[in-house]
PDB file of C-alpha atoms and ligand atoms in Angstrom:
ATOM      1  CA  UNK A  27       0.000   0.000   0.000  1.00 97.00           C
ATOM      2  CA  UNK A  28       1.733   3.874  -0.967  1.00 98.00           C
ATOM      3  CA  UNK A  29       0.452   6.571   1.014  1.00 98.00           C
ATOM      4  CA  UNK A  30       1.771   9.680   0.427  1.00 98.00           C
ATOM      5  CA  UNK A  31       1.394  12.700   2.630  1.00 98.00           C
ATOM      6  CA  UNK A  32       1.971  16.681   1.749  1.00 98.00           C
ATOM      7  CA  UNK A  33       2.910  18.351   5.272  1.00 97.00           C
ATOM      8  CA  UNK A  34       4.643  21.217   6.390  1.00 95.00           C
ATOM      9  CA  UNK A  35       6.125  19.264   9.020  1.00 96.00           C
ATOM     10  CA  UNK A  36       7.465  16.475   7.374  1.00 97.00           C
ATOM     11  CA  UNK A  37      10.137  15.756   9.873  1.00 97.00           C
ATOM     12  CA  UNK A  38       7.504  15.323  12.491  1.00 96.00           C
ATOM     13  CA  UNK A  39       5.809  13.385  10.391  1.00 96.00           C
ATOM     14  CA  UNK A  40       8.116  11.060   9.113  1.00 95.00           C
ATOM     15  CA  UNK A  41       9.473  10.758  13.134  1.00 95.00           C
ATOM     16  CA  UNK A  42       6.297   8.967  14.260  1.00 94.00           C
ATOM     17  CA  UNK A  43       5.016   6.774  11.000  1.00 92.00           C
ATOM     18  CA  UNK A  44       8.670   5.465  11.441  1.00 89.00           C
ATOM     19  CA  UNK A  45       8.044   3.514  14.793  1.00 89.00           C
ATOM     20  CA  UNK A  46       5.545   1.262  16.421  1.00 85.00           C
ATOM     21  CA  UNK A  47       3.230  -0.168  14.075  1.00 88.00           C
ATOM     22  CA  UNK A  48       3.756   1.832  10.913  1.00 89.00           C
ATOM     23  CA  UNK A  49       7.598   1.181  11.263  1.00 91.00           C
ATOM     24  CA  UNK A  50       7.377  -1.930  11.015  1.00 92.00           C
ATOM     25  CA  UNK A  51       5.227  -2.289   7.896  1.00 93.00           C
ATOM     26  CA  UNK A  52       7.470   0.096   6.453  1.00 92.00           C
ATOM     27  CA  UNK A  53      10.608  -1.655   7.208  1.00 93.00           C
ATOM     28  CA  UNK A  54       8.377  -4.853   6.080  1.00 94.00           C
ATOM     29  CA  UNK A  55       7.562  -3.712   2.457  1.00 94.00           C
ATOM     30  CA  UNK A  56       3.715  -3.570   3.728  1.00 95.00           C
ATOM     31  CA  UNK A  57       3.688  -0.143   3.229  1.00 95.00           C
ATOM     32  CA  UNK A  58       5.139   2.351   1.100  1.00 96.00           C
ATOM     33  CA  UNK A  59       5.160   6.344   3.149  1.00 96.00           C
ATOM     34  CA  UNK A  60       6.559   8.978   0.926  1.00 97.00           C
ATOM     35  CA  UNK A  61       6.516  12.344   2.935  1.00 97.00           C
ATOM     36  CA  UNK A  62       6.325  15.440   0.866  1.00 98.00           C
ATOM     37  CA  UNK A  63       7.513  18.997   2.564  1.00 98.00           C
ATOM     38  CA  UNK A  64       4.961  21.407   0.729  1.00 97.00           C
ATOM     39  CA  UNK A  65       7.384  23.875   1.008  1.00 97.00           C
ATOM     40  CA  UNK A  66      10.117  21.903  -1.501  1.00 97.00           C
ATOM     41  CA  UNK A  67       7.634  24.133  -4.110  1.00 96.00           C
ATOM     42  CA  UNK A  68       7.528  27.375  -2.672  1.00 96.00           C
ATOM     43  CA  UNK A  69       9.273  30.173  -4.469  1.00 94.00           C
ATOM     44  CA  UNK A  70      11.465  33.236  -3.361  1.00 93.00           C
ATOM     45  CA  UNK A  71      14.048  33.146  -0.458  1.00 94.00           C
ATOM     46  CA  UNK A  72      11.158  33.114   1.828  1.00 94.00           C
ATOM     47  CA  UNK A  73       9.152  29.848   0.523  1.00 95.00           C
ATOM     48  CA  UNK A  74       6.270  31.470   1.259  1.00 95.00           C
ATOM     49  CA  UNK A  75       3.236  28.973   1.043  1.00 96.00           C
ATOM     50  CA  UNK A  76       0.337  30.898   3.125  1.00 94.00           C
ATOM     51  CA  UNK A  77      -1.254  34.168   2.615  1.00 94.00           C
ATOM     52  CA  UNK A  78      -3.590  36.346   4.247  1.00 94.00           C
ATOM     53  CA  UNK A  79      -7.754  35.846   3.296  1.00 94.00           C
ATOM     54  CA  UNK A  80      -9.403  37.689   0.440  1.00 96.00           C
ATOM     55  CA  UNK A  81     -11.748  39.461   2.303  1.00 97.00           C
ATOM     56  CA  UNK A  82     -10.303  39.765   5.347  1.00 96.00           C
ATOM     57  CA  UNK A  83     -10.300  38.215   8.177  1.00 92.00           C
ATOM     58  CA  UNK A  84      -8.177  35.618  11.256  1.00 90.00           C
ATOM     59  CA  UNK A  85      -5.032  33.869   9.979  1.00 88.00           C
ATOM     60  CA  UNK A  86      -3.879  32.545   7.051  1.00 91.00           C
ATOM     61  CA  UNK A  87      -4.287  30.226   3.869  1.00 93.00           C
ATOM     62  CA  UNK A  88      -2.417  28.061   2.326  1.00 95.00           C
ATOM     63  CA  UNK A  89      -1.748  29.143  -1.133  1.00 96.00           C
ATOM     64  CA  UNK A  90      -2.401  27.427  -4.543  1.00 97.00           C
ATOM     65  CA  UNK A  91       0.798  28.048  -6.772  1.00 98.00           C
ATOM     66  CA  UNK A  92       3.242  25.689  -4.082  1.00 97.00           C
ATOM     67  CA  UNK A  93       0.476  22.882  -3.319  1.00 98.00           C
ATOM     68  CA  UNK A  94      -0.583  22.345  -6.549  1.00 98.00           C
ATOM     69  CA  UNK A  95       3.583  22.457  -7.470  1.00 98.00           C
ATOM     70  CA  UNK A  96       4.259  20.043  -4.908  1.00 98.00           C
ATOM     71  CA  UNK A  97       1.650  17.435  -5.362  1.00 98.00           C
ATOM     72  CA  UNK A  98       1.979  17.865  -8.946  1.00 98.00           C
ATOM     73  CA  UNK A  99       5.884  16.814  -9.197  1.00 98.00           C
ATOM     74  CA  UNK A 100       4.849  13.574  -6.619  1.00 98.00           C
ATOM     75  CA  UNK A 101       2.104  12.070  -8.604  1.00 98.00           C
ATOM     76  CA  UNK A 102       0.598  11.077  -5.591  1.00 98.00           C
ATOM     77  CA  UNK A 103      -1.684   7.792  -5.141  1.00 98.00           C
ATOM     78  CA  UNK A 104      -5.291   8.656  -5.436  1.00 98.00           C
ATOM     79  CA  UNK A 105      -7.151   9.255  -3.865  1.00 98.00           C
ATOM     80  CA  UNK A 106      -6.052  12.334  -2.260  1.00 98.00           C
ATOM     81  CA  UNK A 107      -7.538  13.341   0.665  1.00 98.00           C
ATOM     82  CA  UNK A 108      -7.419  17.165   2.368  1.00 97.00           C
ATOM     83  CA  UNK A 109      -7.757  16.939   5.907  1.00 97.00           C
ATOM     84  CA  UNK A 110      -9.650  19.890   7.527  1.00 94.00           C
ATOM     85  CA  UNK A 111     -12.970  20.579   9.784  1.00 93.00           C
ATOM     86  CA  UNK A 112     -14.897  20.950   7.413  1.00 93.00           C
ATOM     87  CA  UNK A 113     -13.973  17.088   5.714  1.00 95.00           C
ATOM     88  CA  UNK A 114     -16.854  14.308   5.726  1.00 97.00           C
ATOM     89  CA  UNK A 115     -15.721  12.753   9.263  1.00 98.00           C
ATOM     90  CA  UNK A 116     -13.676   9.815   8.980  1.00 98.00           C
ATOM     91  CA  UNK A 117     -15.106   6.504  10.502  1.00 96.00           C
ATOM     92  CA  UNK A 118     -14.143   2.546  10.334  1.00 96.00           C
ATOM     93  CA  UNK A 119     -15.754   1.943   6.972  1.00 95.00           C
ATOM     94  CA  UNK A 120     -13.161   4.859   5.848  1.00 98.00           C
ATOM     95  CA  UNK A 121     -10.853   3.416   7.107  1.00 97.00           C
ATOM     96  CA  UNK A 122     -12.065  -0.482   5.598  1.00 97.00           C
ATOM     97  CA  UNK A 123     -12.271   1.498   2.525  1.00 97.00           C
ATOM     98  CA  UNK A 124      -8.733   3.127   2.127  1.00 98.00           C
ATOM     99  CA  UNK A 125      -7.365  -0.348   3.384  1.00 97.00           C
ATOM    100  CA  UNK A 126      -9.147  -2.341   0.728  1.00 96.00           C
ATOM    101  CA  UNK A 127      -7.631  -0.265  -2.154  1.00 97.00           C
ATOM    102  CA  UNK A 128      -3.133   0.048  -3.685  1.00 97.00           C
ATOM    103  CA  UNK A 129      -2.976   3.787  -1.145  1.00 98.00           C
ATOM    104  CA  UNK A 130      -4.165   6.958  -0.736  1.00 98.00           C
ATOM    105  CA  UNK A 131      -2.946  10.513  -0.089  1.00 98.00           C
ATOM    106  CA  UNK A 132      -3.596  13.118   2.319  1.00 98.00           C
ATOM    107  CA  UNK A 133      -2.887  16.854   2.466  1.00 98.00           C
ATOM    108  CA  UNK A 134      -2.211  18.123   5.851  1.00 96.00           C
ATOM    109  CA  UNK A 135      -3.911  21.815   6.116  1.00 86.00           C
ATOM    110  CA  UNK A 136      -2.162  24.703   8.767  1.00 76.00           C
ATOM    111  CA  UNK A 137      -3.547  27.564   9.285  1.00 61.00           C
ATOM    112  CA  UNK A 138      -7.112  28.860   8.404  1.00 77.00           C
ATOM    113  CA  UNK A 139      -7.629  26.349   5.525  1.00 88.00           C
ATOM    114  CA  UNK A 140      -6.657  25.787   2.174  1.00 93.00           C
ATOM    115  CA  UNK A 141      -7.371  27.923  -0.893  1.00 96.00           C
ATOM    116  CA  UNK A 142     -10.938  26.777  -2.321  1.00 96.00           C
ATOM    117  CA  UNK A 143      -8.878  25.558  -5.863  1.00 98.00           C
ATOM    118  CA  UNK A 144      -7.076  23.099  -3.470  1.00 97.00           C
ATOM    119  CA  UNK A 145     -10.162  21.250  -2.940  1.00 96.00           C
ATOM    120  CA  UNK A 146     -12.138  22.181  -5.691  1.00 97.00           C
ATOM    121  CA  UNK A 147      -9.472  20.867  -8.515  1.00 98.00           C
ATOM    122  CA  UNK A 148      -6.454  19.266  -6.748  1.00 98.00           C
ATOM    123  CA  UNK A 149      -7.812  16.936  -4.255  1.00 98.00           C
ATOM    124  CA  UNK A 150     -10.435  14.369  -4.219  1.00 98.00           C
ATOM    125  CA  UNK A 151     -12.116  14.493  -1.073  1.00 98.00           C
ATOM    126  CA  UNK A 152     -12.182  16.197   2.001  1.00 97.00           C
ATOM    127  CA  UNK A 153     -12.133  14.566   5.569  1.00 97.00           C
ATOM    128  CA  UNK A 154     -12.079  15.476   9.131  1.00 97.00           C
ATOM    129  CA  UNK A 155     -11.211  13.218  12.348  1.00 97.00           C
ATOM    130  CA  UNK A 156     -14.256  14.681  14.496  1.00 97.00           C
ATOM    131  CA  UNK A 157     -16.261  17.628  15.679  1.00 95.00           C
ATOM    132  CA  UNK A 158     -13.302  20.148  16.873  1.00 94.00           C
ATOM    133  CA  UNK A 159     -10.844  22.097  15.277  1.00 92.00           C
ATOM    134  CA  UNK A 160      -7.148  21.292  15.288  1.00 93.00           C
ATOM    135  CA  UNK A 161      -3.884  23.483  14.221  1.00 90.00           C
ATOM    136  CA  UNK A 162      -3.533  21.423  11.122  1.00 91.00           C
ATOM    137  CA  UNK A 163      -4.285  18.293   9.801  1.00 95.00           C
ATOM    138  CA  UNK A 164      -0.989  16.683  10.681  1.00 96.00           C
ATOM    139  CA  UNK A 165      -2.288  14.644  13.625  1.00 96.00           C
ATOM    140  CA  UNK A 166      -5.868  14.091  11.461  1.00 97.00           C
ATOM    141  CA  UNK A 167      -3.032  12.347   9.145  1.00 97.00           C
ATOM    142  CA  UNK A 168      -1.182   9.998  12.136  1.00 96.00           C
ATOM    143  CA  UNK A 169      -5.174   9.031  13.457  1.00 97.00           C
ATOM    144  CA  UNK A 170      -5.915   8.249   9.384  1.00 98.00           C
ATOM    145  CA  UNK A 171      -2.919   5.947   8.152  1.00 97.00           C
ATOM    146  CA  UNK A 172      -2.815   4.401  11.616  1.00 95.00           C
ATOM    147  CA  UNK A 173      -6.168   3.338  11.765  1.00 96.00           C
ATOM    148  CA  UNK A 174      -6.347   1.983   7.964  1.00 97.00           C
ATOM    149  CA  UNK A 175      -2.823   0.507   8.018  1.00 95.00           C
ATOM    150  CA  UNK A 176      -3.580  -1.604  10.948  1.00 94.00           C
ATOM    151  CA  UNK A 177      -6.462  -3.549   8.531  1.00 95.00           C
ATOM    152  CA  UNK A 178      -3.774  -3.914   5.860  1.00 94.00           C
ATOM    153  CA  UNK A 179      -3.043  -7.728   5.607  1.00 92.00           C
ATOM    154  CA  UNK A 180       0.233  -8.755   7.294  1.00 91.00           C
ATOM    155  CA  UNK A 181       0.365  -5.494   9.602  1.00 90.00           C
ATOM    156  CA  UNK A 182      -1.086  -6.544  12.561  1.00 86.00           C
ATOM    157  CA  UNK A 183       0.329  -9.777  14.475  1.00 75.00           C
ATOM    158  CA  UNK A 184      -2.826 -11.009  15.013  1.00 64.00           C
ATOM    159  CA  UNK A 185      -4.627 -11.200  11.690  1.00 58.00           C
ATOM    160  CA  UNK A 186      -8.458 -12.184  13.320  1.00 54.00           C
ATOM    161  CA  UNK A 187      -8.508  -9.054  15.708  1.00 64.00           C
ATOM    162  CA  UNK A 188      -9.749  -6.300  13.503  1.00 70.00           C
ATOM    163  CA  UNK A 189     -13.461  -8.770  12.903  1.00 65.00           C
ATOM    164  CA  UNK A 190     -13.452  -8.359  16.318  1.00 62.00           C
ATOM    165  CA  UNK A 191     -12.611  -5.047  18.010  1.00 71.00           C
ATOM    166  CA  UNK A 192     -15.045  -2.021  18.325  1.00 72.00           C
ATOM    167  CA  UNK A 193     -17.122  -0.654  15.411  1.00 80.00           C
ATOM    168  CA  UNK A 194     -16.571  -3.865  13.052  1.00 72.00           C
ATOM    169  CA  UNK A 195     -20.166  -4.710  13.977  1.00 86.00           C
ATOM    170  CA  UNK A 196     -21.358  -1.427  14.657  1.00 92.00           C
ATOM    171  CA  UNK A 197     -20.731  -2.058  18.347  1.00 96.00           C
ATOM    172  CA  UNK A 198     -18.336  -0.918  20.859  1.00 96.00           C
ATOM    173  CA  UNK A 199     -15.749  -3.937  22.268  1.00 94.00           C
ATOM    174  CA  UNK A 200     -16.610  -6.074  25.186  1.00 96.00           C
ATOM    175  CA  UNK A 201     -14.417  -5.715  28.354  1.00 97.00           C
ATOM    176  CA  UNK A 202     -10.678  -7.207  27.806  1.00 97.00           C
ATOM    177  CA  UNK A 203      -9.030  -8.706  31.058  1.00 98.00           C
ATOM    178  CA  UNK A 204      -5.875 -10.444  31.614  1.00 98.00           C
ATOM    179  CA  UNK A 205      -3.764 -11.752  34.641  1.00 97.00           C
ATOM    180  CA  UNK A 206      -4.272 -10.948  37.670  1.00 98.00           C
ATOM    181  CA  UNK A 207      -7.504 -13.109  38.343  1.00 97.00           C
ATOM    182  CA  UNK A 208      -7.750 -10.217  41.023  1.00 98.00           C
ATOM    183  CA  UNK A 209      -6.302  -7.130  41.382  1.00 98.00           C
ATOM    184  CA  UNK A 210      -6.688  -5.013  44.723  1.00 98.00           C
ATOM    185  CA  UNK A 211      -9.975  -7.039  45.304  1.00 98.00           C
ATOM    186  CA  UNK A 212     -11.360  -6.700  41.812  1.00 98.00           C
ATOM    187  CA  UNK A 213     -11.817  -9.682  40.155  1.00 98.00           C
ATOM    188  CA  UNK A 214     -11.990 -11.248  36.608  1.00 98.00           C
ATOM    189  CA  UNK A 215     -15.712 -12.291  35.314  1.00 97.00           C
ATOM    190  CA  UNK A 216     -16.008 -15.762  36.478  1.00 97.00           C
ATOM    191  CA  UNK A 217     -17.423 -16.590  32.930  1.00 97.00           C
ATOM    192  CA  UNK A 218     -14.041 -15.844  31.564  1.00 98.00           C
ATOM    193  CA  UNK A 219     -12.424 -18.104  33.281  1.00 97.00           C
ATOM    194  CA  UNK A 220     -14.470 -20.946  33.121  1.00 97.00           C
ATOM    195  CA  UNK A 221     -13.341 -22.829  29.721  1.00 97.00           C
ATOM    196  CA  UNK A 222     -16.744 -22.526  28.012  1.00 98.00           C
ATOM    197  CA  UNK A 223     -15.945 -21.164  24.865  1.00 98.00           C
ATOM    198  CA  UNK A 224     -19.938 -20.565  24.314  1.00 98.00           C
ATOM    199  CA  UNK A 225     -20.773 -18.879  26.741  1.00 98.00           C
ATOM    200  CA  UNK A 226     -18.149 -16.212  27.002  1.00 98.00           C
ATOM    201  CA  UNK A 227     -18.829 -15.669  23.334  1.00 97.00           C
ATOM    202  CA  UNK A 228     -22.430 -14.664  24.519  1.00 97.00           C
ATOM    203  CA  UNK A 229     -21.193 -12.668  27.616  1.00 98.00           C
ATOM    204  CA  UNK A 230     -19.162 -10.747  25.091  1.00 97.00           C
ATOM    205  CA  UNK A 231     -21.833 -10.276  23.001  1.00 97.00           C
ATOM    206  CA  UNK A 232     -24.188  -8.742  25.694  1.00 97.00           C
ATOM    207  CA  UNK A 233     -21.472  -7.007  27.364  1.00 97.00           C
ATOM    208  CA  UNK A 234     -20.771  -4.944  23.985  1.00 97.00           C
ATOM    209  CA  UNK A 235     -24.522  -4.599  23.405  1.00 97.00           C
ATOM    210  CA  UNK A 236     -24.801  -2.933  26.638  1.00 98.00           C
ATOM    211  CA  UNK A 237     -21.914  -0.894  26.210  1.00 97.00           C
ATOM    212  CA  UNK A 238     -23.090   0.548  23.075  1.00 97.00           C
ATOM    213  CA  UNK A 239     -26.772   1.358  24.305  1.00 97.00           C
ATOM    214  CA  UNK A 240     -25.226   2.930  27.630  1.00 97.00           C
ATOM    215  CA  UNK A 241     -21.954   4.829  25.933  1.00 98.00           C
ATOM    216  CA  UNK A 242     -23.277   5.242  22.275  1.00 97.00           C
ATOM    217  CA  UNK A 243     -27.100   4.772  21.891  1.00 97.00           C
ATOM    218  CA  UNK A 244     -26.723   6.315  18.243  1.00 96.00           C
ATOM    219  CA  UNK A 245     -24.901   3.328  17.127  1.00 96.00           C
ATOM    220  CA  UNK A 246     -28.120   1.200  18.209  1.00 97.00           C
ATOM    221  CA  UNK A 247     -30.468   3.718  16.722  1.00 97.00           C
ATOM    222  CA  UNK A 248     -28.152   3.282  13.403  1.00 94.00           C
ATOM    223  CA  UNK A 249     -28.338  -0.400  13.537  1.00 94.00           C
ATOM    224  CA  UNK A 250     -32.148  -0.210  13.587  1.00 96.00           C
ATOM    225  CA  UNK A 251     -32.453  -0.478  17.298  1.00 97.00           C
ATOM    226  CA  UNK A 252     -32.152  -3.502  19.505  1.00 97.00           C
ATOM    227  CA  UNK A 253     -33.892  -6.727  18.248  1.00 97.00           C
ATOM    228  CA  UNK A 254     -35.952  -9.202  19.909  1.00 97.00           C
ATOM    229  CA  UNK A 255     -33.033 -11.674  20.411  1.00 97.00           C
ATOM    230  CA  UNK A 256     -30.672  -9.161  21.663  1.00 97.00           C
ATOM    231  CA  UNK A 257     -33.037  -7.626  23.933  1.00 97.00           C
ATOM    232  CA  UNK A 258     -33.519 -11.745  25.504  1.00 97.00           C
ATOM    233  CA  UNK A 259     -29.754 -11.756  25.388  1.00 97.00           C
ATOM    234  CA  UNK A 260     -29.446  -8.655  27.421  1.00 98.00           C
ATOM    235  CA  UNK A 261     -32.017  -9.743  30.032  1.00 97.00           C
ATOM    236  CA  UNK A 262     -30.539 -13.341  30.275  1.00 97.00           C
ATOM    237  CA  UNK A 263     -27.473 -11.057  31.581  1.00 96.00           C
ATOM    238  CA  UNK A 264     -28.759  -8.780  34.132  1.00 96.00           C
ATOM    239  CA  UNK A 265     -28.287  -6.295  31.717  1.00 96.00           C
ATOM    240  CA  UNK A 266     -31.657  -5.688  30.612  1.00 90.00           C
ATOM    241  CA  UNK A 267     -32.767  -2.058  28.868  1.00 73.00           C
TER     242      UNK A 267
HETATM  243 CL1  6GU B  23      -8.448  16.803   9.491  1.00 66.91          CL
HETATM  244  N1  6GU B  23      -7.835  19.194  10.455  1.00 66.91           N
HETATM  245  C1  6GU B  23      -7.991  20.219  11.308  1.00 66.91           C
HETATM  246  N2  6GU B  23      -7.223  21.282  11.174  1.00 66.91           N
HETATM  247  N3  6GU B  23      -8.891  20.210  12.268  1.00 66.91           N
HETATM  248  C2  6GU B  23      -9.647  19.122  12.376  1.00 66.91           C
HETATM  249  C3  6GU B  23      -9.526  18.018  11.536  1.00 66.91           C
HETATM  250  C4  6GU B  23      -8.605  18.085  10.559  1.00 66.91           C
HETATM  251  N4  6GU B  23     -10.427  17.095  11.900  1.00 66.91           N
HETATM  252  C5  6GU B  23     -11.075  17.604  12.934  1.00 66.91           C
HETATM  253  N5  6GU B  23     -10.611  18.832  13.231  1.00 66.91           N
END
């Protein structure tokens, strides 16, 4: 998988997708970073790349002539994404999505924004990591390749856990426990412990049912609400809605 990314900060950048997860599946061959300083473009001595706002106003805005320059001499993979508040928002079927296909690209925004011709003509989408406003879209970028190269075959040790974790059903993830059987006088679930691989599947199941409808009743409301059988499920629990 190439991703390429168009930063200001490409040394900050290129510091964290080189270690942990992302280091490895570069040093692997999984996946192919290429980090582009969108100042390499920028003319005079200064290398100016923002400007102020037509119109007036706070800050400043990344100009055309070096973005287009810069992504232009990379032939980036497409699709290219800007990152900025005012993006689609970026959820796990994104993220499915970008790991299903040969890369993407993403254009970190500083400042107020990018010039309107960035999006309208250079880039191919516009996303946002959630409902605040950053400095620029370089951390948007580390949340976005980390979260789709983890699905990337061969990236994560443990090829079965992404079926499993939070949001591949629609649901948040059950409760996770490991050694200590207690700790300070709080104890494991006795149902995990027990060997019976059935019923801990359906203690799961409830447990991340209930989660959801306590933590994230939209999520149920998107699934079409709770069903008969998980509703039974739920009660058989003690965790009846
Ligand atoms: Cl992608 N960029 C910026 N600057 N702020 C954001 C964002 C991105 N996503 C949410 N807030």
């Amino acid at each position: 998988m190439r991703v390429d990314i168009f930063t200001l900060f490409p040394d900050i950048v290129d510091a964290y997708l080189g270690v942990s997860l992302m280091g490895k599946a570069r040093g692997e061959g999984l996946l192919d970073l290429r980090v582009h300083d969108l100042r390499s473009h920028a003319a005079g001595v200064h290398r100016m790349v923002d400007d102020a706002p037509y119109g007036g106003g706070a800050g400043m805005v990344l100009m055309p002539e070096p973005v287009f320059a810069c992504v232009e001499a990379a032939q980036p993979q497409r699709p290219l994404l800007g990152l900025g508040p005012a993006g689609r928002t970026f959820d796990q079927r994104l993220a499915r999505d970008l790991a299903s296909g040969d890369g993407f690209s993403l254009l970190c925004g500083r400042y107020e924004g990018f010039d309107t011709r960035i999006t309208d003509h250079l880039v191919d989408d516009e996303v946002s990591i959630g409902d605040y406003v950053l400095a620029g879209g370089e951390a948007a970028a580390f949340v976005v390749v980390e979260a789709v190269a983890r699905l990337v075959p061969g990236v994560l040790g443990n090829a079965a856990s992404p079926d499993e974790e939070s949001f591949a059903e629609g649901l948040l993830e059950y409760p996770q426990y490991t050694r200590p059987p207690e700790f300070r006088g709080w104890a494991v679930p006795e149902i995990l412990r027990s060997g019976d691989h059935g019923k801990v599947a359906e203690w799961r199941r409830a447990q991340a049912l209930a989660r959801t409808v306590a933590r994230r009743p939209e999520l149920i409301e998107v699934r079409g609400g709770l069903t008969e059988s998980e509703r039974a499920l739920l009660e058989r629990w003690g965790l009846g809605v």
